[in-house]
Each structure stands twice: as C-alpha cells, then as structure tokens.
PDB file of C-alpha atoms in Angstrom:
ATOM      1  CA  MET A   1     -13.126  -0.801-105.828  1.00  0.00           C
ATOM      2  CA  THR A   2     -11.794   2.625-105.056  1.00  0.00           C
ATOM      3  CA  THR A   3     -12.689   6.052-106.159  1.00  0.00           C
ATOM      4  CA  GLN A   4     -10.244   8.481-107.609  1.00  0.00           C
ATOM      5  CA  GLY A   5      -8.016  10.120-105.031  1.00  0.00           C
ATOM      6  CA  GLU A   6      -8.417   7.351-102.447  1.00  0.00           C
ATOM      7  CA  ARG A   7      -5.405   5.351-101.343  1.00  0.00           C
ATOM      8  CA  THR A   8      -5.637   1.613-101.685  1.00  0.00           C
ATOM      9  CA  PRO A   9      -5.360   0.150 -98.193  1.00  0.00           C
ATOM     10  CA  THR A  10      -2.609  -2.323 -97.624  1.00  0.00           C
ATOM     11  CA  PRO A  11      -3.387  -5.802 -96.280  1.00  0.00           C
ATOM     12  CA  GLY A  12      -4.082  -5.828 -92.532  1.00  0.00           C
ATOM     13  CA  GLU A  13      -4.779  -2.089 -92.418  1.00  0.00           C
ATOM     14  CA  GLY A  14      -8.073  -1.029 -90.928  1.00  0.00           C
ATOM     15  CA  ARG A  15      -9.202   0.380 -87.673  1.00  0.00           C
ATOM     16  CA  GLU A  16      -6.369  -1.422 -85.932  1.00  0.00           C
ATOM     17  CA  GLY A  17      -3.877   0.076 -88.323  1.00  0.00           C
ATOM     18  CA  ARG A  18      -5.176   3.611 -87.833  1.00  0.00           C
ATOM     19  CA  ALA A  19      -5.080   3.060 -84.052  1.00  0.00           C
ATOM     20  CA  GLU A  20      -1.474   1.956 -84.350  1.00  0.00           C
ATOM     21  CA  GLN A  21      -0.673   5.098 -86.305  1.00  0.00           C
ATOM     22  CA  ARG A  22      -2.257   7.264 -83.637  1.00  0.00           C
ATOM     23  CA  VAL A  23      -0.366   5.469 -80.907  1.00  0.00           C
ATOM     24  CA  GLY A  24       2.803   5.727 -82.880  1.00  0.00           C
ATOM     25  CA  GLY A  25       2.277   9.409 -83.390  1.00  0.00           C
ATOM     26  CA  ASP A  26       1.935  10.050 -79.603  1.00  0.00           C
ATOM     27  CA  ALA A  27       4.812   7.747 -78.543  1.00  0.00           C
ATOM     28  CA  GLY A  28       7.055  10.600 -77.554  1.00  0.00           C
ATOM     29  CA  THR A  29       4.466  12.147 -75.256  1.00  0.00           C
ATOM     30  CA  ASP A  30       3.483   8.851 -73.557  1.00  0.00           C
ATOM     31  CA  GLY A  31       7.115   7.860 -73.136  1.00  0.00           C
ATOM     32  CA  GLY A  32       7.827  11.020 -71.188  1.00  0.00           C
ATOM     33  CA  THR A  33       4.743  10.428 -69.053  1.00  0.00           C
ATOM     34  CA  ASP A  34       5.904   6.894 -68.245  1.00  0.00           C
ATOM     35  CA  ARG A  35       9.323   8.138 -67.219  1.00  0.00           C
ATOM     36  CA  ARG A  36       7.844  10.780 -64.936  1.00  0.00           C
ATOM     37  CA  ARG A  37       5.505   8.183 -63.459  1.00  0.00           C
ATOM     38  CA  GLY A  38       8.435   5.839 -62.841  1.00  0.00           C
ATOM     39  CA  ARG A  39      10.312   8.593 -61.039  1.00  0.00           C
ATOM     40  CA  ARG A  40       7.266   9.334 -58.900  1.00  0.00           C
ATOM     41  CA  LEU A  41       6.933   5.625 -57.953  1.00  0.00           C
ATOM     42  CA  THR A  42      10.619   5.431 -57.040  1.00  0.00           C
ATOM     43  CA  VAL A  43      10.329   8.501 -54.814  1.00  0.00           C
ATOM     44  CA  ARG A  44       7.195   7.126 -53.150  1.00  0.00           C
ATOM     45  CA  ARG A  45       8.812   3.722 -52.611  1.00  0.00           C
ATOM     46  CA  THR A  46      11.889   5.334 -51.063  1.00  0.00           C
ATOM     47  CA  ALA A  47       9.750   7.523 -48.827  1.00  0.00           C
ATOM     48  CA  GLY A  48       7.720   4.463 -47.780  1.00  0.00           C
ATOM     49  CA  TRP A  49      10.868   2.548 -46.726  1.00  0.00           C
ATOM     50  CA  ILE A  50      12.065   5.580 -44.756  1.00  0.00           C
ATOM     51  CA  VAL A  51       8.757   5.656 -42.887  1.00  0.00           C
ATOM     52  CA  VAL A  52       8.912   1.912 -42.154  1.00  0.00           C
ATOM     53  CA  VAL A  53      12.480   2.107 -40.858  1.00  0.00           C
ATOM     54  CA  GLY A  54      11.550   5.116 -38.722  1.00  0.00           C
ATOM     55  CA  VAL A  55       8.572   3.310 -37.181  1.00  0.00           C
ATOM     56  CA  VAL A  56      10.659   0.228 -36.380  1.00  0.00           C
ATOM     57  CA  ALA A  57      13.425   2.350 -34.815  1.00  0.00           C
ATOM     58  CA  ALA A  58      10.918   4.341 -32.760  1.00  0.00           C
ATOM     59  CA  GLY A  59       9.256   1.148 -31.548  1.00  0.00           C
ATOM     60  CA  GLY A  60      12.602  -0.280 -30.431  1.00  0.00           C
ATOM     61  CA  TRP A  61      13.408   2.931 -28.581  1.00  0.00           C
ATOM     62  CA  ILE A  62      10.052   2.868 -26.793  1.00  0.00           C
ATOM     63  CA  ILE A  63      10.501  -0.766 -25.707  1.00  0.00           C
ATOM     64  CA  THR A  64      14.051  -0.408 -24.486  1.00  0.00           C
ATOM     65  CA  ARG A  65      13.723   3.055 -22.963  1.00  0.00           C
ATOM     66  CA  PRO A  66      13.564   2.829 -19.126  1.00  0.00           C
ATOM     67  CA  MET A  67      10.239   4.248 -18.046  1.00  0.00           C
ATOM     68  CA  PRO A  68      10.253   5.978 -14.671  1.00  0.00           C
ATOM     69  CA  GLY A  69       8.635   3.769 -12.069  1.00  0.00           C
ATOM     70  CA  ASP A  70       8.262   0.833 -14.483  1.00  0.00           C
ATOM     71  CA  TYR A  71       9.882  -2.598 -14.565  1.00  0.00           C
ATOM     72  CA  ILE A  72       9.968  -4.392 -17.901  1.00  0.00           C
ATOM     73  CA  PRO A  73      10.650  -8.145 -17.582  1.00  0.00           C
ATOM     74  CA  GLY A  74      13.978  -9.088 -19.093  1.00  0.00           C
ATOM     75  CA  LEU A  75      15.190  -5.457 -19.379  1.00  0.00           C
ATOM     76  CA  GLY A  76      15.918  -4.728 -15.720  1.00  0.00           C
ATOM     77  CA  PRO A  77      14.686  -1.866 -13.566  1.00  0.00           C
ATOM     78  CA  SER A  78      14.437   1.677 -14.834  1.00  0.00           C
ATOM     79  CA  SER A  79      17.041   4.282 -13.982  1.00  0.00           C
ATOM     80  CA  LYS A  80      14.751   5.645 -11.265  1.00  0.00           C
ATOM     81  CA  ASP A  81      14.250   2.235  -9.682  1.00  0.00           C
ATOM     82  CA  ALA A  82      17.924   1.371  -9.950  1.00  0.00           C
ATOM     83  CA  THR A  83      18.791   4.222  -7.615  1.00  0.00           C
ATOM     84  CA  ALA A  84      16.268   2.908  -5.084  1.00  0.00           C
ATOM     85  CA  THR A  85      17.567  -0.693  -5.061  1.00  0.00           C
ATOM     86  CA  PRO A  86      17.892  -1.907  -1.458  1.00  0.00           C
ATOM     87  CA  LYS A  87      21.336  -2.109   0.055  1.00  0.00           C
ATOM     88  CA  VAL A  88      23.233  -5.415  -0.303  1.00  0.00           C
ATOM     89  CA  VAL A  89      26.081  -6.278   2.053  1.00  0.00           C
ATOM     90  CA  GLY A  90      28.401  -9.215   1.453  1.00  0.00           C
ATOM     91  CA  ALA A  91      29.812 -11.267  -1.395  1.00  0.00           C
ATOM     92  CA  PRO A  92      27.383 -12.469  -4.090  1.00  0.00           C
ATOM     93  CA  PRO A  93      27.144 -16.206  -4.766  1.00  0.00           C
ATOM     94  CA  PRO A  94      29.314 -17.695  -7.535  1.00  0.00           C
ATOM     95  CA  ARG A  95      27.702 -17.537 -10.970  1.00  0.00           C
ATOM     96  CA  THR A  96      28.602 -21.164 -11.653  1.00  0.00           C
ATOM     97  CA  ASP A  97      26.462 -22.465  -8.798  1.00  0.00           C
ATOM     98  CA  PRO A  98      22.966 -23.253 -10.094  1.00  0.00           C
ATOM     99  CA  GLU A  99      21.559 -23.498  -6.553  1.00  0.00           C
ATOM    100  CA  ALA A 100      23.269 -20.414  -5.142  1.00  0.00           C
ATOM    101  CA  LEU A 101      21.293 -18.174  -2.778  1.00  0.00           C
ATOM    102  CA  ASN A 102      20.760 -15.342  -5.230  1.00  0.00           C
ATOM    103  CA  VAL A 103      18.548 -12.629  -3.705  1.00  0.00           C
ATOM    104  CA  ASP A 104      17.535 -11.161  -7.074  1.00  0.00           C
ATOM    105  CA  ASN A 105      16.207 -14.555  -8.175  1.00  0.00           C
ATOM    106  CA  LEU A 106      14.417 -15.338  -4.928  1.00  0.00           C
ATOM    107  CA  PHE A 107      13.191 -11.870  -3.940  1.00  0.00           C
ATOM    108  CA  PRO A 108      13.439  -9.330  -6.819  1.00  0.00           C
ATOM    109  CA  ALA A 109      13.765  -5.808  -5.493  1.00  0.00           C
ATOM    110  CA  GLN A 110      10.923  -4.409  -7.609  1.00  0.00           C
ATOM    111  CA  ARG A 111       8.427  -7.223  -6.891  1.00  0.00           C
ATOM    112  CA  PRO A 112       6.678  -7.353  -3.510  1.00  0.00           C
ATOM    113  CA  VAL A 113       6.160 -10.644  -1.716  1.00  0.00           C
ATOM    114  CA  GLU A 114       2.455 -11.565  -1.731  1.00  0.00           C
ATOM    115  CA  VAL A 115       1.137 -14.491   0.315  1.00  0.00           C
ATOM    116  CA  GLY A 116      -2.591 -14.424   0.836  1.00  0.00           C
ATOM    117  CA  ALA A 117      -3.529 -10.966   2.079  1.00  0.00           C
ATOM    118  CA  PHE A 118      -0.011 -10.180   3.276  1.00  0.00           C
ATOM    119  CA  LYS A 119       2.305  -8.007   1.165  1.00  0.00           C
ATOM    120  CA  ALA A 120       5.867  -7.056   1.994  1.00  0.00           C
ATOM    121  CA  ARG A 121       8.619  -5.094   0.328  1.00  0.00           C
ATOM    122  CA  ARG A 122      12.250  -6.109   0.314  1.00  0.00           C
ATOM    123  CA  ASN A 123      14.713  -3.878   2.165  1.00  0.00           C
ATOM    124  CA  GLY A 124      18.385  -4.505   2.957  1.00  0.00           C
ATOM    125  CA  VAL A 125      20.278  -7.732   2.220  1.00  0.00           C
ATOM    126  CA  ARG A 126      23.247  -9.474   3.804  1.00  0.00           C
ATOM    127  CA  GLN A 127      24.918 -12.525   2.280  1.00  0.00           C
ATOM    128  CA  GLY A 128      28.085 -14.578   2.432  1.00  0.00           C
ATOM    129  CA  GLU A 129      29.694 -17.963   2.988  1.00  0.00           C
ATOM    130  CA  ASN A 130      30.557 -17.617   6.667  1.00  0.00           C
ATOM    131  CA  CYS A 131      27.339 -18.708   8.372  1.00  0.00           C
ATOM    132  CA  ALA A 132      28.559 -17.466  11.746  1.00  0.00           C
ATOM    133  CA  GLU A 133      27.821 -13.965  10.492  1.00  0.00           C
ATOM    134  CA  VAL A 134      24.097 -14.570  10.941  1.00  0.00           C
ATOM    135  CA  LEU A 135      24.373 -15.248  14.696  1.00  0.00           C
ATOM    136  CA  GLN A 136      23.431 -12.809  17.422  1.00  0.00           C
ATOM    137  CA  ASP A 137      26.288 -14.108  19.603  1.00  0.00           C
ATOM    138  CA  ARG A 138      29.147 -15.710  17.691  1.00  0.00           C
ATOM    139  CA  ALA A 139      30.694 -16.983  20.901  1.00  0.00           C
ATOM    140  CA  GLN A 140      27.817 -19.509  21.069  1.00  0.00           C
ATOM    141  CA  ASP A 141      27.598 -21.113  17.659  1.00  0.00           C
ATOM    142  CA  PRO A 142      24.861 -23.722  17.228  1.00  0.00           C
ATOM    143  CA  LEU A 143      25.830 -23.984  13.532  1.00  0.00           C
ATOM    144  CA  LYS A 144      29.327 -25.209  14.282  1.00  0.00           C
ATOM    145  CA  ASP A 145      30.178 -28.488  12.507  1.00  0.00           C
ATOM    146  CA  THR A 146      26.801 -28.515  10.694  1.00  0.00           C
ATOM    147  CA  GLY A 147      28.383 -27.998   7.274  1.00  0.00           C
ATOM    148  CA  CYS A 148      26.624 -24.715   6.574  1.00  0.00           C
ATOM    149  CA  GLN A 149      27.859 -23.522   3.180  1.00  0.00           C
ATOM    150  CA  SER A 150      26.324 -20.051   2.731  1.00  0.00           C
ATOM    151  CA  TYR A 151      23.630 -17.725   3.988  1.00  0.00           C
ATOM    152  CA  LEU A 152      21.254 -15.023   2.796  1.00  0.00           C
ATOM    153  CA  THR A 153      19.434 -12.653   5.152  1.00  0.00           C
ATOM    154  CA  VAL A 154      16.776 -10.277   3.835  1.00  0.00           C
ATOM    155  CA  SER A 155      14.811  -7.567   5.628  1.00  0.00           C
ATOM    156  CA  PHE A 156      11.141  -6.970   4.720  1.00  0.00           C
ATOM    157  CA  SER A 157       8.593  -4.306   5.671  1.00  0.00           C
ATOM    158  CA  GLY A 158       4.849  -4.869   5.504  1.00  0.00           C
ATOM    159  CA  GLN A 159       3.047  -2.716   2.977  1.00  0.00           C
ATOM    160  CA  ASP A 160      -0.272  -2.412   4.782  1.00  0.00           C
ATOM    161  CA  ARG A 161       0.868  -2.472   8.406  1.00  0.00           C
ATOM    162  CA  PRO A 162       3.961  -1.449  10.436  1.00  0.00           C
ATOM    163  CA  VAL A 163       5.693  -4.833  10.622  1.00  0.00           C
ATOM    164  CA  LEU A 164       9.371  -5.547  10.095  1.00  0.00           C
ATOM    165  CA  SER A 165      10.543  -9.060   9.260  1.00  0.00           C
ATOM    166  CA  SER A 166      13.908 -10.734   8.919  1.00  0.00           C
ATOM    167  CA  VAL A 167      14.363 -13.852   6.818  1.00  0.00           C
ATOM    168  CA  THR A 168      17.572 -15.900   6.914  1.00  0.00           C
ATOM    169  CA  LEU A 169      18.243 -18.780   4.529  1.00  0.00           C
ATOM    170  CA  LEU A 170      21.045 -21.259   5.247  1.00  0.00           C
ATOM    171  CA  ARG A 171      22.365 -23.746   2.725  1.00  0.00           C
ATOM    172  CA  PHE A 172      23.715 -27.194   3.652  1.00  0.00           C
ATOM    173  CA  PRO A 173      25.245 -30.031   1.638  1.00  0.00           C
ATOM    174  CA  ASP A 174      22.330 -32.427   2.227  1.00  0.00           C
ATOM    175  CA  GLN A 175      18.949 -32.804   3.932  1.00  0.00           C
ATOM    176  CA  PRO A 176      20.189 -34.599   7.096  1.00  0.00           C
ATOM    177  CA  SER A 177      22.628 -31.729   7.743  1.00  0.00           C
ATOM    178  CA  ALA A 178      19.864 -29.185   7.293  1.00  0.00           C
ATOM    179  CA  ALA A 179      17.569 -31.110   9.671  1.00  0.00           C
ATOM    180  CA  ARG A 180      20.269 -31.284  12.365  1.00  0.00           C
ATOM    181  CA  ALA A 181      20.956 -27.555  12.038  1.00  0.00           C
ATOM    182  CA  ALA A 182      17.240 -26.720  12.327  1.00  0.00           C
ATOM    183  CA  ASP A 183      17.029 -28.755  15.548  1.00  0.00           C
ATOM    184  CA  ALA A 184      20.098 -26.971  16.952  1.00  0.00           C
ATOM    185  CA  LEU A 185      18.586 -23.561  16.198  1.00  0.00           C
ATOM    186  CA  ARG A 186      15.233 -24.486  17.716  1.00  0.00           C
ATOM    187  CA  ALA A 187      17.056 -25.487  20.895  1.00  0.00           C
ATOM    188  CA  LYS A 188      18.524 -21.992  21.085  1.00  0.00           C
ATOM    189  CA  PRO A 189      15.807 -19.434  20.240  1.00  0.00           C
ATOM    190  CA  GLY A 190      17.085 -16.032  19.197  1.00  0.00           C
ATOM    191  CA  ALA A 191      20.441 -17.373  18.077  1.00  0.00           C
ATOM    192  CA  VAL A 192      19.950 -15.933  14.530  1.00  0.00           C
ATOM    193  CA  ALA A 193      20.196 -12.141  14.464  1.00  0.00           C
ATOM    194  CA  PHE A 194      17.355  -9.910  13.283  1.00  0.00           C
ATOM    195  CA  ILE A 195      18.473  -7.407  10.623  1.00  0.00           C
ATOM    196  CA  LEU A 196      16.795  -4.082  10.040  1.00  0.00           C
ATOM    197  CA  ALA A 197      16.018  -2.321   6.777  1.00  0.00           C
ATOM    198  CA  ASP A 198      19.498  -0.758   6.656  1.00  0.00           C
ATOM    199  CA  THR A 199      21.159  -4.181   7.201  1.00  0.00           C
ATOM    200  CA  THR A 200      22.203  -3.350  10.760  1.00  0.00           C
ATOM    201  CA  THR A 201      21.584  -5.894  13.500  1.00  0.00           C
ATOM    202  CA  ALA A 202      18.690  -5.234  15.868  1.00  0.00           C
ATOM    203  CA  PRO A 203      19.130  -5.636  19.612  1.00  0.00           C
ATOM    204  CA  ALA A 204      18.501  -9.116  20.945  1.00  0.00           C
ATOM    205  CA  GLN A 205      15.098  -9.857  22.438  1.00  0.00           C
ATOM    206  CA  PRO A 206      15.107  -9.632  26.254  1.00  0.00           C
ATOM    207  CA  PRO A 207      14.955 -13.031  27.940  1.00  0.00           C
ATOM    208  CA  GLY A 208      11.903 -11.960  29.947  1.00  0.00           C
ATOM    209  CA  GLY A 209       9.350  -9.187  30.147  1.00  0.00           C
ATOM    210  CA  ALA A 210       8.085  -7.133  27.227  1.00  0.00           C
ATOM    211  CA  ARG A 211       9.107  -8.277  23.763  1.00  0.00           C
ATOM    212  CA  THR A 212       9.003  -6.458  20.446  1.00  0.00           C
ATOM    213  CA  GLY A 213       8.262  -9.517  18.307  1.00  0.00           C
ATOM    214  CA  GLY A 214       7.027 -13.083  18.204  1.00  0.00           C
ATOM    215  CA  GLU A 215       8.945 -16.334  18.260  1.00  0.00           C
ATOM    216  CA  PRO A 216      11.051 -17.126  15.174  1.00  0.00           C
ATOM    217  CA  ARG A 217       9.829 -19.770  12.766  1.00  0.00           C
ATOM    218  CA  ILE A 218      12.556 -22.312  11.856  1.00  0.00           C
ATOM    219  CA  GLU A 219      11.971 -24.772   9.019  1.00  0.00           C
ATOM    220  CA  ALA A 220      14.145 -27.323   7.243  1.00  0.00           C
ATOM    221  CA  VAL A 221      13.237 -27.400   3.540  1.00  0.00           C
ATOM    222  CA  GLY A 222      15.303 -29.766   1.414  1.00  0.00           C
ATOM    223  CA  HIS A 223      18.923 -29.028   2.188  1.00  0.00           C
ATOM    224  CA  TYR A 224      18.086 -25.484   3.313  1.00  0.00           C
ATOM    225  CA  VAL A 225      16.965 -23.957   6.608  1.00  0.00           C
ATOM    226  CA  THR A 226      14.797 -20.877   6.821  1.00  0.00           C
ATOM    227  CA  VAL A 227      14.644 -18.694   9.969  1.00  0.00           C
ATOM    228  CA  THR A 228      11.894 -16.042   9.960  1.00  0.00           C
ATOM    229  CA  SER A 229      10.886 -13.567  12.646  1.00  0.00           C
ATOM    230  CA  SER A 230       8.918 -10.334  12.812  1.00  0.00           C
ATOM    231  CA  ARG A 231       8.792  -7.253  15.008  1.00  0.00           C
ATOM    232  CA  SER A 232       6.533  -4.261  15.357  1.00  0.00           C
ATOM    233  CA  GLY A 233       7.501  -1.512  12.973  1.00  0.00           C
ATOM    234  CA  ASP A 234       7.510   1.158  15.684  1.00  0.00           C
ATOM    235  CA  GLY A 235       9.542  -0.960  18.103  1.00  0.00           C
ATOM    236  CA  ARG A 236       6.745  -1.354  20.619  1.00  0.00           C
ATOM    237  CA  PRO A 237       6.323  -4.637  22.501  1.00  0.00           C
ATOM    238  CA  ALA A 238       3.845  -6.923  20.788  1.00  0.00           C
ATOM    239  CA  ALA A 239       1.085  -6.668  23.421  1.00  0.00           C
ATOM    240  CA  THR A 240       1.661  -3.472  25.378  1.00  0.00           C
ATOM    241  CA  THR A 241       1.256   0.224  24.925  1.00  0.00           C
ATOM    242  CA  PRO A 242       4.245   2.557  24.569  1.00  0.00           C
ATOM    243  CA  GLY A 243       4.070   3.121  28.317  1.00  0.00           C
ATOM    244  CA  GLY A 244       4.501  -0.597  29.009  1.00  0.00           C
ATOM    245  CA  THR A 245       1.360  -0.898  31.163  1.00  0.00           C
ATOM    246  CA  GLY A 246       0.382  -4.213  29.698  1.00  0.00           C
ATOM    247  CA  ALA A 247      -2.839  -2.848  28.195  1.00  0.00           C
ATOM    248  CA  PRO A 248      -3.790  -3.919  24.665  1.00  0.00           C
ATOM    249  CA  ALA A 249      -1.708  -2.366  21.941  1.00  0.00           C
ATOM    250  CA  THR A 250      -3.018   0.614  20.050  1.00  0.00           C
ATOM    251  CA  PRO A 251      -4.851  -0.538  16.867  1.00  0.00           C
ATOM    252  CA  LEU A 252      -2.963  -0.215  13.637  1.00  0.00           C
ATOM    253  CA  PRO A 253      -3.865   2.656  11.244  1.00  0.00           C
ATOM    254  CA  GLY A 254      -7.146   1.986   9.560  1.00  0.00           C
ATOM    255  CA  ALA A 255      -7.873  -0.915  11.907  1.00  0.00           C
ATOM    256  CA  THR A 256     -11.429  -2.002  12.649  1.00  0.00           C
ATOM    257  CA  GLY A 257     -12.925  -4.242  15.261  1.00  0.00           C
ATOM    258  CA  THR A 258     -12.141  -7.294  13.120  1.00  0.00           C
ATOM    259  CA  ALA A 259      -8.535  -6.294  12.323  1.00  0.00           C
ATOM    260  CA  PRO A 260      -5.811  -8.603  13.617  1.00  0.00           C
ATOM    261  CA  SER A 261      -4.065  -7.658  16.830  1.00  0.00           C
ATOM    262  CA  SER A 262      -0.402  -6.773  16.894  1.00  0.00           C
ATOM    263  CA  GLU A 263       0.569 -10.328  17.843  1.00  0.00           C
ATOM    264  CA  GLN A 264      -1.625 -11.722  15.076  1.00  0.00           C
ATOM    265  CA  ALA A 265      -0.099  -9.318  12.538  1.00  0.00           C
ATOM    266  CA  LEU A 266       3.417 -10.432  13.539  1.00  0.00           C
ATOM    267  CA  ASP A 267       2.452 -14.082  13.315  1.00  0.00           C
ATOM    268  CA  GLU A 268       0.838 -13.560   9.913  1.00  0.00           C
ATOM    269  CA  ALA A 269       3.968 -11.819   8.581  1.00  0.00           C
ATOM    270  CA  THR A 270       6.251 -14.561   9.926  1.00  0.00           C
ATOM    271  CA  ARG A 271       4.185 -17.389   8.489  1.00  0.00           C
ATOM    272  CA  ALA A 272       3.810 -15.713   5.099  1.00  0.00           C
ATOM    273  CA  LEU A 273       7.472 -14.908   4.657  1.00  0.00           C
ATOM    274  CA  SER A 274       8.564 -18.299   5.979  1.00  0.00           C
ATOM    275  CA  TYR A 275       6.429 -19.907   3.286  1.00  0.00           C
ATOM    276  CA  ALA A 276       7.753 -17.556   0.588  1.00  0.00           C
ATOM    277  CA  ALA A 277      11.357 -18.273   1.618  1.00  0.00           C
ATOM    278  CA  GLY A 278      10.992 -22.030   1.716  1.00  0.00           C
ATOM    279  CA  SER A 279       8.765 -22.692  -1.262  1.00  0.00           C
ATOM    280  CA  PRO A 280      11.594 -22.460  -3.920  1.00  0.00           C
ATOM    281  CA  PHE A 281      13.495 -25.274  -2.133  1.00  0.00           C
ATOM    282  CA  ALA A 282      10.628 -27.672  -1.445  1.00  0.00           C
ATOM    283  CA  TRP A 283      11.725 -30.032  -4.269  1.00  0.00           C
ATOM    284  CA  MET A 284      15.478 -29.642  -4.014  1.00  0.00           C
TER     285      MET A 284
END
C-alpha cells in the first residue's frame, strides 16, 4: 500500500538499490581517482626498480673495486699491491703442466709464509728450465745427468727479525732421480747459489772462518728437491760481532734474555721455509 505521491518501488529495489544509485552517481569521480592511483603505483614501482638496480650496481662496484692495501681472493691484488709485486726473473712454467713450479701458486706475493712463530715475506724470484742456473759455480755441476727438468728460487725476508733466506726447488722426472740429486748436492755444500731480495746472487760462503749463515737444508720430497739456507739480514757472521772478534752477536731488536741467538734464528728460518717449500709435494 502506497500513499499518494509515492513511487511504487520496483522488485529488488531497497537499500541495495539506493546504494547502487549512489555509487552509480559518483562513478565519474571514483574512476578518476582510480586512474590517478594507478599512475601513482606505476611511478612508485618504477622508482623502486631503479633503486634496486642502483643498489645491485653499487654492490658490484664495491666488490670488484681494488681497495688500497687489500687482497680479495679470486680478484687479484689491488692496484697498489700490483706495483709492489716482487721481481720475477726467468721464463714462467707452461700453463699446460699441472705440476709446474708456479711461484704464485706456491708462495703468493701478498700472503706471508707462516710456520709456527716464524713469518717471512716473499721477495725476488728466479725460475727456468736450465737447472745449471741455480749453481754457484757452473763449472762444477753436481746436477749433471740427474734429469733436472726445471727450477724455482725464491728469496724471503723475516718479518720479525733481520734474516734473509733463499729457497730453491728442483723438479725431476721421478723420485729416484730426486733422491740421487739430493745426495749429490749434500756431497757438495754451497753448490746452490743464495739469491738476495733483488734476485742477484750473493757471494759464496768462505770455506773457513767467519760465515754469514748456517748450513743449507737439502730435502728430497717426492720427485722434487728443496734447498734452503738463511743468512743474517745485516750480513754479519752468524756468531760474531761486526768487528769479527768472536764475541757473541749483538741481540736482535727487541730481544730479551730468552730470545733465540743469531744462529738459532737462522736455523729456525731455514727449517720453517724448508717445510713450507716441501709440504706441497709430499704426496706427489
């Protein structure tokens, strides 16, 4: 029943119908709002991707950028360290040889050798295939007919005491050849030259009297031979003063009453570097 002047509602019309009319009446306004909102979301999404790409690019630049004084594994030394790489004299080993004497694999320039309490830094390097080049006197060649295939000689300096060391590695075709060569070198002490930090050859040790270093350590390891020797960093004889009086050597800087003597320091350096040189070949 309706009163006069009222419109008879159609089926389904009620509150929902009136709500639909209101929504329909504001459709133009809400449609514009949705479009503006869509544009804002698109702009935000684009800006977000730009930020993500920028962060990734910045991260890659930070990782690959050489940092002064730093060494990142797998990326090589920094530009500063590259200029300080020790001198290398001689032909590098062939890349196809998996057992080649590669100094950068055995003794990386930026990584000190650490054996126990001893630490040493790599200096100059000499390498090649003519093993006679390692001899102090090539006229007397104990390596002749031993089958020596190549050599690597590396100079080291102690980081906490003035000790210079020279390590020579010799490669042979098999273990028996290496053992025979080691015996031949032991029978002729001082046959292998001592190289200095600049790769030059140091004078031979005098046959008698004051000496500037200990006896070389010669080891056959697999089909390799290692020859290691050490000398005082200042060139003084191992157990004398600069004046050569035969008195005990002057203690090393920072030495105490329990610090090793000069001879002990040389022996420690020789044993440590001999071990470091031979350990990679123990199972070859």
